[in-house]
Amino acid sequence: MKDLAPARDRIAELRKQINHHNYRYHVLDSPEVSDAEYDELMRELKALEERHPHLITSISPTQRVGAAPVTAFGVVRHPYPLLSLGNAFSRDELYAWHGRITKLLKGQPVRFVCEHKLDGLAVALTYVNGQLTTGATRGDSLNGENITHNLKTIRSIPLSVAGDVPPRFEVRGEVFLPKASFERLNRERASQGLPLYANPRNSAAGSVRQLDPRVTAGRALDGYIYMLGYAEGWPLPPGHWETLQYLSSLGFKLNPHNRLLSTIEEVEGYYEEWAEKRHQLPYETDGIVVKVDSLEQQTGLGDVGREPRWAVAYKFPAVQGTTKLKSIEISVGRTGSLNPYAVLEPVSIGGVTIRQAALHNEDDIRRKDLREGDSVIVQRAGDVIPQVVAPIESKRSGKEKIFSLKDKLFSKEKGRPVCPICGTGIYRPQDEVMYYCANAACTAQIQQRLEHFVSRSGMDIRGVGEKLSAALYAEGLVHDVSDLYYLKEKRADLLGLEKLAEKSVDNILAAIKTSKKRPLGRVIFSLGIRHVGGETAEILAREFGRLDDLAAASRDRLLEIAAVGPKITDSILAFFGQEENRRIIQRLKQAGVRLETEAATGEMPLAGLEFVITGRLEGLSRHEVRSMIKALGGTTKDRLTQSTSYLVVGKEPGSKLAHALKMGIKQINEDEMRRLMEPNK
Ligand code: IVH
């Protein structure tokens, strides 16, 4: 092992210097070094941290979202600073804030807009003549990084807005990675031996600050707009609430849970409600933001330093707890990876009882120095999958056991470590962090591959969950994923399974049929090629257009792709090199599963999209629009639901428009509709 001490010392020294310069620059407003000198320090620190990722800590200046932009991206100067928020950590502090503002407003009635405090990355989007021209991070509040190309890959950010809009305006909002995508990303990173993102905020920042926008595109980022930055030469609505409605009508995505309230007691009620329900949300939120509605009152209240007096972040209590790590056990993943997980003494955190937590890999366990028998801090960061944050060293008795995967799986009988399910030997490929079961026919692996294939992020075959895929396999109806598409020939056998009723069988067969048209990226991901996560799969789909072309790709061709390194290349070549896998793909093709991208087939640009129409469309009858949408792979409905993708708004729209605004459904006009239909024009 190389001596890490010099790197560690230099990193500590760099952090100290950078923190000092940050303070001089941001707090005292009196820098001692030039920007270039500062950048150089930061670059050196980043390079060192990249080489020694285990030395990165959450308080390193490189991890700070608000740090001055040091960047290959270019700097954007914000015409108006992006402010931050003061915090309230208790009911008393909320009321103290309320007391201060009512006093300053001399008892005028105040209305409040309550919003979720989103845990992502603040962005400012500038539109000139209706076109998105610049997207930037907050940076140090006055200078942000230019991340326009990356933000353009986020579907919920409109590239243009139509209608009567200010010639130049800026909206601000938060870009985030939904919990499920965050967990998926971390699982993928763990299997590739990359350092994990500590929370969705970190991962959002990491995702938009990629030099290759294709990486950002693969990350399923989302975002909500939460305020208007400025609108030049334009009369503004008198309140924040109306401004939000206006932005929504332009097609910006707003959080549907925003609310306009009239008393501080109602604000408290909103807080209580979401403190409870926030775990059900698909995104992370660490509190609520309370904003004074009236712009006139906002101006009257003004700012203190970089924080407006007219808004406050009322934080939720942390969702951490302590418990005992009883033992570390091992499960087998779909690629045969042997995945350690923590068995915990049950503990209730934020109203949910936690019994287990993922531990990713042996290196991660070592890095955190987790030992069996330790008292540990546990937190629910993402959705349901909890994390073990750290051991509480002061509570150690000395009896705790250092974990070794090989010892754990050691079979006395065979004299070596073996797979806990099938008893075959295990191995660890060179340069990898994971161990694997060597038996591709291991029952656990086959079942997991099936589960992965039908899962939501895979082919999304509703009705075939964990239980049914296990039963299908156990009964010999499905040996590999392609068999799913031939189940309709075995209807009678299905009826006997798991007490399935006629109706459920119909639904399942229909869901299997629908899945034949999933985008190619999903299909590639669903095949379960080792190291090919959702992100890489998307990139491969776009790069090759056809599964056959990917299967035939040479090593050199694969290595040309920036996001594909030698490890992924080897794994892809190995996968398609296997006769069995080629046979599965052949059978998928025969069954009619689409193995090409839409671009490659030149059809179905509206696949997967659901439209509702309101008002009169120029030049096209309702009927014509409906059949065009259908011909291009989309669907139309009469009523708005949560699954509506777009409301097409014509002349003299009906009440659907107001409903869509409330429900946060995106609206488009006829031109935008046509653009969707002809994406390449
Ligand atoms: S308003 C008043 N609204 O919180 C100016 N900010 O500390 C502050 N944030 O970096 C912005 N959700 O990115 C506002 N609903 C919300 C927010 C929100 C999250 C973030 C914002 C900023 C930080 C402020």
XYZ file of C-alpha atoms and ligand atoms in Angstrom:
705
model
C 0.000 0.000 0.000
C 1.315 3.429 -0.919
C 1.840 5.938 1.821
C -1.183 8.228 1.794
C 0.076 10.640 4.423
C 1.523 13.258 2.010
C -1.741 13.403 0.060
C -3.774 13.626 3.249
C -1.607 16.451 4.597
C -1.669 18.400 1.352
C -5.455 18.016 1.129
C -5.843 19.327 4.681
C -3.561 22.265 3.918
C -5.433 23.111 0.701
C -8.792 22.971 2.440
C -7.545 25.302 5.126
C -6.273 27.818 2.603
C -9.405 27.639 0.450
C -11.689 28.078 3.438
C -9.676 31.091 4.485
C -9.953 32.649 1.009
C -13.662 31.843 0.854
C -14.121 33.728 4.071
C -12.107 36.722 2.859
C -14.048 36.787 -0.387
C -17.607 35.963 0.649
C -17.800 37.230 4.205
C -15.305 40.072 4.465
C -15.553 41.022 0.821
C -11.818 41.559 0.815
C -9.943 38.846 -1.077
C -6.208 38.338 -0.627
C -5.606 36.359 -3.796
C -6.700 36.651 -7.407
C -9.458 34.450 -8.788
C -6.878 32.602 -10.825
C -4.780 31.801 -7.753
C -7.883 30.633 -5.928
C -8.892 28.492 -8.900
C -5.470 26.895 -8.931
C -5.795 25.848 -5.271
C -9.222 24.419 -5.933
C -8.031 22.574 -9.012
C -5.195 21.002 -7.081
C -7.570 19.931 -4.315
C -10.052 18.485 -6.775
C -7.347 16.543 -8.574
C -6.057 15.126 -5.289
C -9.551 14.200 -4.174
C -10.243 12.505 -7.470
C -7.165 10.388 -6.986
C -8.068 9.633 -3.350
C -11.876 9.624 -3.233
C -11.967 8.067 0.230
C -10.433 11.283 1.594
C -13.393 13.373 0.399
C -15.547 14.594 3.248
C -18.816 16.434 3.050
C -17.208 19.578 4.421
C -14.474 19.770 1.840
C -14.756 23.069 -0.070
C -15.079 21.033 -3.279
C -18.378 19.661 -2.018
C -19.882 23.026 -1.275
C -22.588 24.043 -3.690
C -22.192 27.684 -2.801
C -18.475 27.801 -3.494
C -17.238 30.277 -6.044
C -17.435 28.728 -9.485
C -14.181 27.190 -10.543
C -14.960 25.839 -13.783
C -14.506 24.505 -17.196
C -18.047 25.670 -17.836
C -17.683 29.433 -17.970
C -19.087 31.929 -15.528
C -22.491 33.602 -15.665
C -22.911 36.823 -13.776
C -26.348 37.018 -12.174
C -27.906 40.483 -12.649
C -29.612 40.046 -9.280
C -27.977 37.882 -6.619
C -29.469 34.498 -5.892
C -30.312 34.833 -2.248
C -30.271 32.128 0.368
C -32.695 31.631 3.222
C -32.608 32.068 6.971
C -33.642 28.992 8.918
C -36.169 28.305 11.656
C -35.545 25.057 13.508
C -38.493 25.144 15.892
C -42.016 26.440 16.263
C -40.674 29.218 18.480
C -38.261 30.340 15.779
C -41.058 30.370 13.193
C -43.179 32.556 15.462
C -40.207 34.791 16.217
C -39.785 35.349 12.441
C -43.500 36.051 12.156
C -43.290 38.499 15.056
C -40.412 40.384 13.377
C -42.167 40.780 10.051
C -45.563 41.760 11.492
C -43.828 44.420 13.519
C -42.012 45.781 10.473
C -45.237 45.682 8.458
C -47.012 47.505 11.244
C -49.747 44.926 11.602
C -50.865 44.907 7.943
C -52.508 41.609 7.028
C -50.001 39.209 5.481
C -50.572 36.223 3.254
C -48.019 33.453 2.928
C -47.036 31.126 0.152
C -45.842 27.811 1.548
C -43.625 25.572 -0.536
C -41.511 22.502 -0.017
C -37.845 23.199 0.455
C -36.402 21.053 -2.269
C -33.096 19.397 -1.651
C -31.303 19.832 -4.921
C -29.339 22.465 -6.766
C -30.510 26.049 -7.304
C -30.565 27.152 -10.938
C -31.357 30.382 -12.759
C -32.806 30.142 -16.267
C -32.753 33.154 -18.576
C -35.180 33.453 -21.490
C -34.662 36.000 -24.236
C -37.500 36.447 -26.722
C -39.070 33.295 -25.381
C -35.966 31.124 -25.859
C -33.925 29.565 -23.075
C -30.525 31.185 -23.542
C -28.689 30.520 -20.297
C -28.944 28.136 -17.400
C -26.638 28.708 -14.466
C -25.923 27.453 -10.971
C -26.131 29.741 -8.000
C -22.368 29.731 -7.473
C -21.470 32.338 -4.892
C -24.844 34.061 -5.463
C -23.448 36.619 -7.935
C -21.451 34.386 -10.257
C -22.687 30.977 -11.251
C -21.496 28.274 -13.590
C -22.863 28.110 -17.093
C -24.559 24.723 -17.304
C -26.992 25.544 -20.124
C -26.239 22.415 -22.164
C -26.796 20.148 -19.244
C -29.981 21.844 -18.081
C -31.357 21.571 -21.593
C -31.391 17.803 -21.189
C -33.937 18.054 -18.368
C -37.302 17.491 -19.941
C -39.318 19.533 -17.476
C -37.370 22.681 -18.361
C -39.022 24.366 -21.369
C -36.567 25.297 -24.087
C -38.943 27.966 -25.284
C -42.087 29.618 -24.025
C -44.747 30.904 -26.339
C -47.280 33.697 -26.145
C -47.113 37.075 -24.563
C -43.909 36.935 -22.515
C -41.408 39.482 -21.226
C -38.617 40.050 -23.784
C -36.066 39.056 -21.190
C -36.729 37.293 -17.935
C -35.217 34.880 -15.487
C -36.860 32.132 -13.475
C -35.285 30.350 -10.558
C -35.851 26.898 -9.285
C -34.364 23.735 -7.969
C -33.079 20.823 -9.993
C -33.072 17.528 -8.175
C -32.756 13.815 -8.578
C -35.922 12.029 -7.467
C -35.319 9.570 -4.633
C -35.766 6.467 -6.769
C -33.265 7.698 -9.370
C -30.831 8.632 -6.624
C -30.961 5.151 -5.184
C -30.583 3.588 -8.598
C -27.601 5.800 -9.384
C -25.906 4.866 -6.130
C -26.492 1.171 -6.706
C -24.881 1.518 -10.096
C -21.974 3.476 -8.699
C -21.495 0.925 -5.926
C -21.296 -1.902 -8.425
C -18.707 0.068 -10.385
C -16.681 0.788 -7.281
C -17.264 4.551 -7.577
C -17.709 6.699 -4.460
C -21.380 7.002 -3.525
C -23.315 10.256 -3.431
C -24.218 11.064 0.168
C -27.632 12.539 -0.625
C -29.833 13.604 -3.539
C -28.504 17.183 -3.361
C -24.972 16.007 -3.928
C -26.004 13.790 -6.764
C -28.023 16.554 -8.435
C -25.010 18.823 -8.300
C -22.791 16.048 -9.600
C -25.220 15.331 -12.411
C -25.604 18.821 -13.808
C -21.951 19.624 -13.482
C -20.903 17.013 -16.019
C -18.816 17.987 -18.977
C -20.680 15.496 -21.127
C -24.379 16.473 -21.296
C -25.211 12.887 -22.264
C -24.323 11.844 -18.741
C -26.696 14.468 -17.363
C -29.349 13.313 -19.810
C -29.140 9.776 -18.515
C -29.803 10.790 -14.942
C -33.555 11.347 -14.827
C -33.251 14.775 -13.219
C -36.332 16.796 -12.552
C -36.955 20.326 -11.368
C -39.473 22.822 -10.076
C -39.465 26.547 -10.658
C -40.034 28.416 -7.391
C -39.761 32.085 -8.295
C -39.371 34.727 -10.942
C -35.896 36.262 -10.775
C -36.710 39.326 -12.871
C -38.751 40.333 -15.916
C -37.473 43.380 -17.749
C -39.956 46.054 -18.730
C -42.935 44.009 -17.745
C -45.731 44.690 -15.294
C -45.496 42.125 -12.507
C -48.454 40.535 -10.761
C -48.845 41.976 -7.252
C -48.054 38.737 -5.458
C -45.735 35.736 -5.513
C -48.698 33.341 -5.767
C -50.067 34.972 -8.911
C -46.564 35.112 -10.353
C -46.293 31.362 -9.852
C -49.619 30.820 -11.635
C -48.406 32.974 -14.491
C -45.180 30.975 -14.763
C -47.169 27.786 -14.732
C -49.338 29.040 -17.577
C -46.152 29.599 -19.594
C -45.313 25.925 -19.226
C -42.940 25.960 -16.282
C -43.232 23.054 -13.907
C -44.313 24.090 -10.442
C -44.669 22.048 -7.342
C -48.355 21.083 -7.098
C -48.130 21.202 -3.292
C -47.472 24.953 -3.106
C -50.173 26.708 -1.132
C -51.421 30.234 -0.434
C -52.323 30.672 3.255
C -53.647 33.543 5.345
C -52.414 32.927 8.885
C -49.290 31.708 10.603
C -51.375 28.962 12.228
C -52.219 27.646 8.777
C -48.527 27.765 7.934
C -47.880 25.637 10.991
C -50.554 23.215 9.808
C -48.872 22.952 6.393
C -45.567 22.199 8.116
C -47.093 19.510 10.336
C -48.851 17.936 7.393
C -45.664 17.633 5.336
C -43.407 16.696 8.250
C -45.597 13.606 8.298
C -46.218 13.022 4.593
C -42.884 14.007 3.104
C -41.625 10.418 3.073
C -44.264 9.580 0.510
C -42.999 12.239 -1.876
C -40.882 11.134 -4.817
C -38.283 13.811 -4.010
C -36.309 14.834 -0.959
C -37.427 17.832 1.083
C -35.833 18.991 4.297
C -38.357 21.618 5.340
C -40.846 24.156 4.062
C -40.186 27.630 2.703
C -42.564 30.332 3.910
C -42.695 33.408 1.689
C -44.609 36.644 2.192
C -46.954 36.792 -0.794
C -47.241 40.513 -1.520
C -44.341 41.859 -3.598
C -44.855 45.278 -2.110
C -44.471 43.866 1.382
C -41.442 41.856 0.223
C -39.781 45.038 -0.997
C -40.677 46.799 2.226
C -39.105 44.045 4.306
C -35.909 43.863 2.239
C -32.854 41.685 2.877
C -30.309 41.221 5.622
C -27.014 40.283 4.020
C -27.749 37.526 1.545
C -31.033 36.514 3.201
C -34.398 38.088 2.494
C -36.426 39.028 5.564
C -39.597 38.094 3.703
C -38.907 34.372 3.583
C -37.768 31.677 5.956
C -36.928 27.974 5.709
C -38.657 26.060 8.485
C -36.696 22.831 8.723
C -38.031 19.364 9.460
C -36.355 17.419 12.249
C -33.503 15.207 10.984
C -34.453 11.649 10.184
C -31.591 9.965 11.945
C -31.559 7.480 14.734
C -29.150 5.170 16.503
C -29.370 1.427 16.755
C -27.293 -1.720 16.850
C -25.749 -3.311 13.789
C -26.505 -6.917 14.695
C -24.739 -8.517 11.774
C -23.735 -8.103 8.151
C -25.314 -10.628 5.791
C -25.003 -11.227 2.064
C -27.544 -11.437 -0.717
C -26.997 -12.384 -4.356
C -27.761 -9.838 -7.074
C -28.807 -10.377 -10.665
C -25.277 -10.233 -12.013
C -24.206 -12.664 -9.299
C -22.748 -9.845 -7.204
C -22.556 -10.681 -3.513
C -24.137 -7.714 -1.791
C -23.551 -7.103 1.890
C -26.398 -5.600 3.890
C -26.841 -4.572 7.512
C -29.199 -6.422 9.807
C -30.241 -3.872 12.407
C -31.985 -3.967 15.708
C -35.373 -2.572 14.612
C -35.533 1.189 15.123
C -38.236 3.685 14.264
C -37.034 6.664 12.222
C -39.499 9.257 11.009
C -42.368 6.866 11.676
C -40.906 3.934 9.748
C -39.368 0.864 11.335
C -35.948 0.135 9.908
C -34.594 -3.402 10.092
C -32.090 -3.531 7.266
C -29.853 -1.217 5.293
C -27.823 -1.656 2.110
C -24.066 -1.617 2.610
C -23.009 -1.697 -1.054
C -19.586 -3.340 -0.885
C -16.763 -4.406 1.361
C -14.648 -1.323 0.664
C -17.501 0.922 1.720
C -17.840 -0.996 4.981
C -14.096 -0.644 5.582
C -14.153 3.039 4.721
C -16.835 3.662 7.302
C -15.187 1.197 9.673
C -18.445 -0.566 10.454
C -18.137 -3.634 12.635
C -20.686 -6.271 13.507
C -22.019 -5.434 16.961
C -21.400 -1.665 16.603
C -23.851 0.984 17.717
C -24.521 2.949 14.551
C -26.173 6.119 13.268
C -28.835 5.287 10.720
C -30.630 7.726 8.443
C -33.333 7.698 5.850
C -31.836 9.804 3.130
C -33.418 8.526 -0.014
C -36.799 6.937 0.046
C -37.237 3.614 1.764
C -33.685 2.340 1.584
C -32.003 3.534 4.757
C -28.302 4.157 5.181
C -25.854 3.354 7.924
C -24.010 6.648 8.305
C -21.266 5.831 10.790
C -20.372 3.759 13.833
C -20.448 5.375 17.260
C -16.919 4.541 18.261
C -17.300 5.684 21.857
C -19.835 2.919 22.440
C -17.525 0.101 21.391
C -16.940 -2.666 23.924
C -14.098 -4.297 22.021
C -16.192 -7.313 21.130
C -17.247 -5.917 17.759
C -16.200 -7.950 14.745
C -14.403 -6.526 11.720
C -16.217 -7.716 8.614
C -14.671 -9.860 5.938
C -16.839 -11.162 3.147
C -14.583 -14.130 2.508
C -14.696 -15.199 6.159
C -18.429 -14.777 6.243
C -18.957 -17.023 3.240
C -16.302 -19.556 4.189
C -17.524 -23.136 3.888
C -15.675 -25.557 6.135
C -16.831 -28.409 4.005
C -15.398 -26.994 0.808
C -12.461 -25.224 2.384
C -13.212 -21.924 0.602
C -15.822 -19.158 0.469
C -18.984 -20.031 -1.476
C -22.211 -18.429 -2.726
C -24.735 -18.406 0.131
C -27.502 -19.606 -2.215
C -26.045 -22.208 -4.554
C -22.786 -23.112 -2.810
C -20.620 -22.505 -5.900
C -17.255 -20.787 -5.538
C -16.937 -16.987 -5.587
C -14.443 -14.677 -7.295
C -13.450 -11.045 -7.425
C -12.486 -9.715 -10.861
C -9.310 -7.675 -11.022
C -9.820 -3.980 -10.184
C -13.356 -4.544 -8.923
C -14.803 -4.034 -5.498
C -17.493 -6.696 -5.709
C -17.281 -10.445 -5.340
C -19.447 -12.613 -7.568
C -21.020 -16.046 -7.511
C -19.388 -17.997 -10.330
C -22.520 -19.886 -11.340
C -24.575 -18.074 -14.014
C -27.366 -20.605 -13.415
C -27.578 -19.783 -9.678
C -31.289 -19.703 -8.818
C -30.961 -16.393 -7.019
C -29.375 -14.779 -10.062
C -31.964 -16.024 -12.517
C -34.802 -14.881 -10.315
C -33.219 -11.499 -9.763
C -32.655 -11.060 -13.501
C -36.322 -11.713 -14.080
C -37.317 -9.294 -11.339
C -34.983 -6.664 -12.736
C -36.377 -7.130 -16.231
C -40.005 -6.619 -15.189
C -39.266 -3.854 -12.645
C -40.418 -0.267 -13.005
C -37.093 1.055 -14.178
C -36.781 -1.966 -16.483
C -39.510 -3.061 -18.907
C -42.095 -1.987 -16.351
C -44.408 -4.977 -16.648
C -47.078 -4.227 -14.077
C -48.549 -7.180 -12.270
C -45.440 -9.341 -12.592
C -43.655 -8.483 -9.383
C -41.237 -10.301 -7.150
C -43.685 -13.017 -6.130
C -45.065 -13.833 -9.521
C -41.660 -13.895 -11.218
C -40.499 -16.327 -8.527
C -43.589 -18.490 -9.106
C -43.203 -18.376 -12.898
C -39.653 -19.552 -12.536
C -40.408 -22.180 -9.922
C -43.200 -23.656 -12.042
C -40.944 -23.845 -15.060
C -43.067 -21.426 -17.103
C -40.263 -18.922 -17.502
C -36.587 -19.863 -17.710
C -35.287 -16.603 -19.037
C -36.713 -13.157 -19.753
C -37.693 -13.902 -23.344
C -40.121 -16.603 -22.139
C -42.338 -13.834 -20.769
C -43.319 -12.901 -24.305
C -44.481 -16.440 -25.055
C -46.674 -16.771 -21.986
C -49.830 -16.073 -23.917
C -49.484 -19.581 -25.310
C -49.589 -20.868 -21.744
C -52.689 -19.120 -20.539
C -54.092 -22.233 -18.872
C -50.936 -22.746 -16.789
C -51.017 -19.118 -15.720
C -54.544 -19.470 -14.405
C -53.351 -22.157 -12.029
C -50.585 -19.942 -10.629
C -50.855 -17.948 -7.395
C -54.657 -18.193 -7.639
C -54.679 -15.767 -10.569
C -58.145 -14.827 -11.830
C -58.995 -14.568 -15.543
C -58.967 -10.794 -15.318
C -55.522 -10.621 -13.742
C -54.121 -12.957 -16.352
C -55.551 -10.705 -19.068
C -54.017 -7.676 -17.421
C -50.635 -9.315 -17.097
C -50.618 -10.465 -20.708
C -51.652 -6.963 -21.793
C -48.843 -5.416 -19.715
C -46.343 -7.803 -21.287
C -47.584 -6.837 -24.731
C -47.346 -3.097 -23.974
C -43.765 -3.525 -22.821
C -42.738 -4.607 -26.309
C -42.564 -0.953 -27.276
C -40.329 0.310 -24.478
C -37.480 2.575 -25.597
C -34.265 0.802 -26.520
C -32.386 2.266 -23.540
C -34.792 0.500 -21.223
C -34.393 -2.785 -23.074
C -30.611 -2.601 -22.848
C -30.815 -1.762 -19.155
C -33.318 -4.561 -18.562
C -31.020 -7.183 -20.044
C -28.915 -6.824 -16.915
C -25.476 -6.485 -18.484
C -22.997 -6.093 -15.673
C -21.952 -2.429 -15.123
C -24.524 -1.169 -17.614
C -26.878 0.942 -15.532
C -29.767 3.060 -16.780
C -27.472 5.925 -17.647
C -25.023 3.912 -19.716
C -27.884 2.026 -21.362
C -29.410 5.305 -22.565
C -26.100 6.419 -23.998
C -25.614 3.082 -25.768
C -29.122 3.233 -27.214
C -28.541 6.692 -28.622
C -25.100 5.783 -29.880
C -26.085 2.571 -31.719
C -29.790 2.927 -32.442
C -30.171 -0.856 -32.827
C -29.507 -3.652 -30.387
C -27.963 -5.734 -33.173
C -25.452 -2.970 -33.836
C -24.525 -2.819 -30.180
C -24.180 -6.609 -30.097
C -21.872 -6.493 -33.108
C -19.770 -3.556 -31.868
C -16.025 -4.071 -31.634
C -13.929 -3.225 -28.602
C -12.514 -0.173 -30.367
C -15.952 1.089 -31.336
C -17.183 0.766 -27.728
C -14.130 2.470 -26.333
C -14.773 5.462 -28.594
C -17.775 6.331 -26.423
C -16.777 8.740 -23.695
C -18.989 7.220 -21.022
C -17.840 3.656 -21.713
C -14.542 2.607 -20.184
C -12.662 -0.685 -20.486
C -14.623 -2.333 -17.674
C -18.013 -1.693 -19.260
C -16.600 -2.633 -22.658
C -15.385 -6.000 -21.387
C -18.707 -6.648 -19.794
C -20.684 -5.799 -22.951
C -18.419 -7.964 -25.095
C -18.735 -10.842 -22.625
C -22.504 -10.510 -22.529
C -23.060 -10.587 -26.265
C -20.354 -13.226 -26.624
C -22.532 -15.710 -24.768
C -24.562 -17.980 -26.965
C -27.378 -18.061 -24.403
C -27.751 -14.274 -24.434
C -27.788 -14.143 -28.225
C -30.542 -16.736 -28.198
C -32.597 -14.685 -25.709
C -32.272 -11.586 -27.888
C -33.301 -13.546 -30.976
C -36.426 -14.740 -29.183
C -37.249 -11.212 -27.958
C -37.011 -10.022 -31.534
C -39.221 -12.843 -32.823
C -41.811 -11.978 -30.202
C -41.941 -8.414 -31.538
C -40.029 -6.572 -28.808
C -38.758 -3.359 -30.393
C -34.981 -3.436 -30.423
C -34.424 -0.100 -32.140
C -34.718 3.514 -31.093
C -37.517 5.663 -32.417
C -34.966 7.705 -34.287
C -33.673 4.555 -35.954
C -37.111 3.484 -37.110
C -38.213 7.042 -37.886
C -41.546 6.508 -36.202
C -43.497 7.039 -33.006
C -42.090 10.323 -31.683
C -45.067 10.488 -29.325
C -44.701 6.984 -27.894
C -45.595 6.882 -24.236
C -47.121 10.377 -24.199
C -50.715 11.069 -23.209
C -52.540 14.179 -24.470
C -55.690 16.008 -23.495
C -57.002 18.788 -25.738
C -58.915 21.924 -24.772
C -60.194 24.742 -26.996
C -60.272 25.131 -30.746
C -57.242 24.223 -32.843
C -56.464 26.164 -35.981
C -56.562 24.263 -39.226
C -57.101 20.829 -37.707
C -60.212 19.156 -36.430
C -60.196 17.421 -33.079
C -60.624 14.162 -34.852
C -57.625 14.774 -37.091
C -55.419 15.730 -34.169
C -56.454 12.613 -32.299
C -55.662 10.299 -35.154
C -52.326 12.033 -35.818
C -51.340 11.582 -32.196
C -52.350 7.964 -32.321
C -50.499 7.317 -35.561
C -47.329 8.672 -33.964
C -47.576 6.397 -30.960
C -49.286 8.732 -28.450
C -52.667 8.440 -26.786
C -55.443 10.972 -26.196
C -57.827 11.145 -23.272
C -60.836 13.275 -22.487
C -59.968 13.956 -18.874
C -56.854 15.188 -17.137
C -55.222 12.672 -14.823
C -51.856 12.378 -13.143
C -50.622 10.472 -16.172
C -51.480 13.244 -18.648
C -48.238 14.372 -20.309
C -49.531 17.537 -21.996
C -52.646 19.650 -22.219
C -52.856 21.016 -25.757
C -54.374 24.475 -25.454
C -56.247 25.917 -28.420
C -58.358 29.064 -28.800
C -60.959 29.704 -26.094
C -59.798 26.952 -23.777
C -62.236 25.465 -21.269
C -61.925 24.800 -17.555
C -59.304 22.146 -18.213
C -56.674 24.860 -18.411
C -57.296 25.931 -14.818
C -57.281 22.302 -13.719
C -54.023 21.646 -15.494
C -52.496 24.660 -13.743
C -53.563 23.322 -10.394
C -52.381 19.821 -11.133
C -49.025 21.015 -12.451
C -49.629 19.482 -15.891
C -47.644 20.992 -18.709
C -49.529 22.993 -21.318
C -48.497 23.416 -24.937
C -49.976 25.292 -27.846
C -50.631 23.971 -31.317
C -47.209 24.942 -32.675
C -45.446 23.195 -29.858
C -47.610 20.164 -30.476
C -46.502 20.092 -34.103
C -42.897 20.437 -33.052
C -43.288 17.388 -30.824
C -44.673 15.506 -33.786
C -41.715 16.398 -35.948
C -38.848 16.482 -33.498
C -36.161 16.694 -36.159
C -37.494 19.747 -37.922
S -36.670 30.675 -2.632
C -35.825 33.862 -1.320
N -37.968 28.398 -2.592
O -32.927 26.860 -0.733
C -34.748 33.303 -2.051
N -35.614 28.348 -2.340
O -31.166 28.678 1.173
C -34.507 31.878 -1.797
N -34.672 26.099 -2.122
O -30.327 27.625 -2.693
C -35.002 31.021 -2.830
N -36.587 25.020 -2.256
O -32.162 26.612 -4.021
C -36.769 29.002 -2.511
N -39.228 26.443 -2.603
C -38.059 27.056 -2.526
C -36.858 26.325 -2.356
C -35.655 27.021 -2.267
C -35.263 24.898 -2.120
C -33.235 26.320 -1.968
C -32.674 27.302 -2.951
C -31.583 28.019 -2.236
C -31.737 27.589 -0.827
C -31.857 28.818 0.008
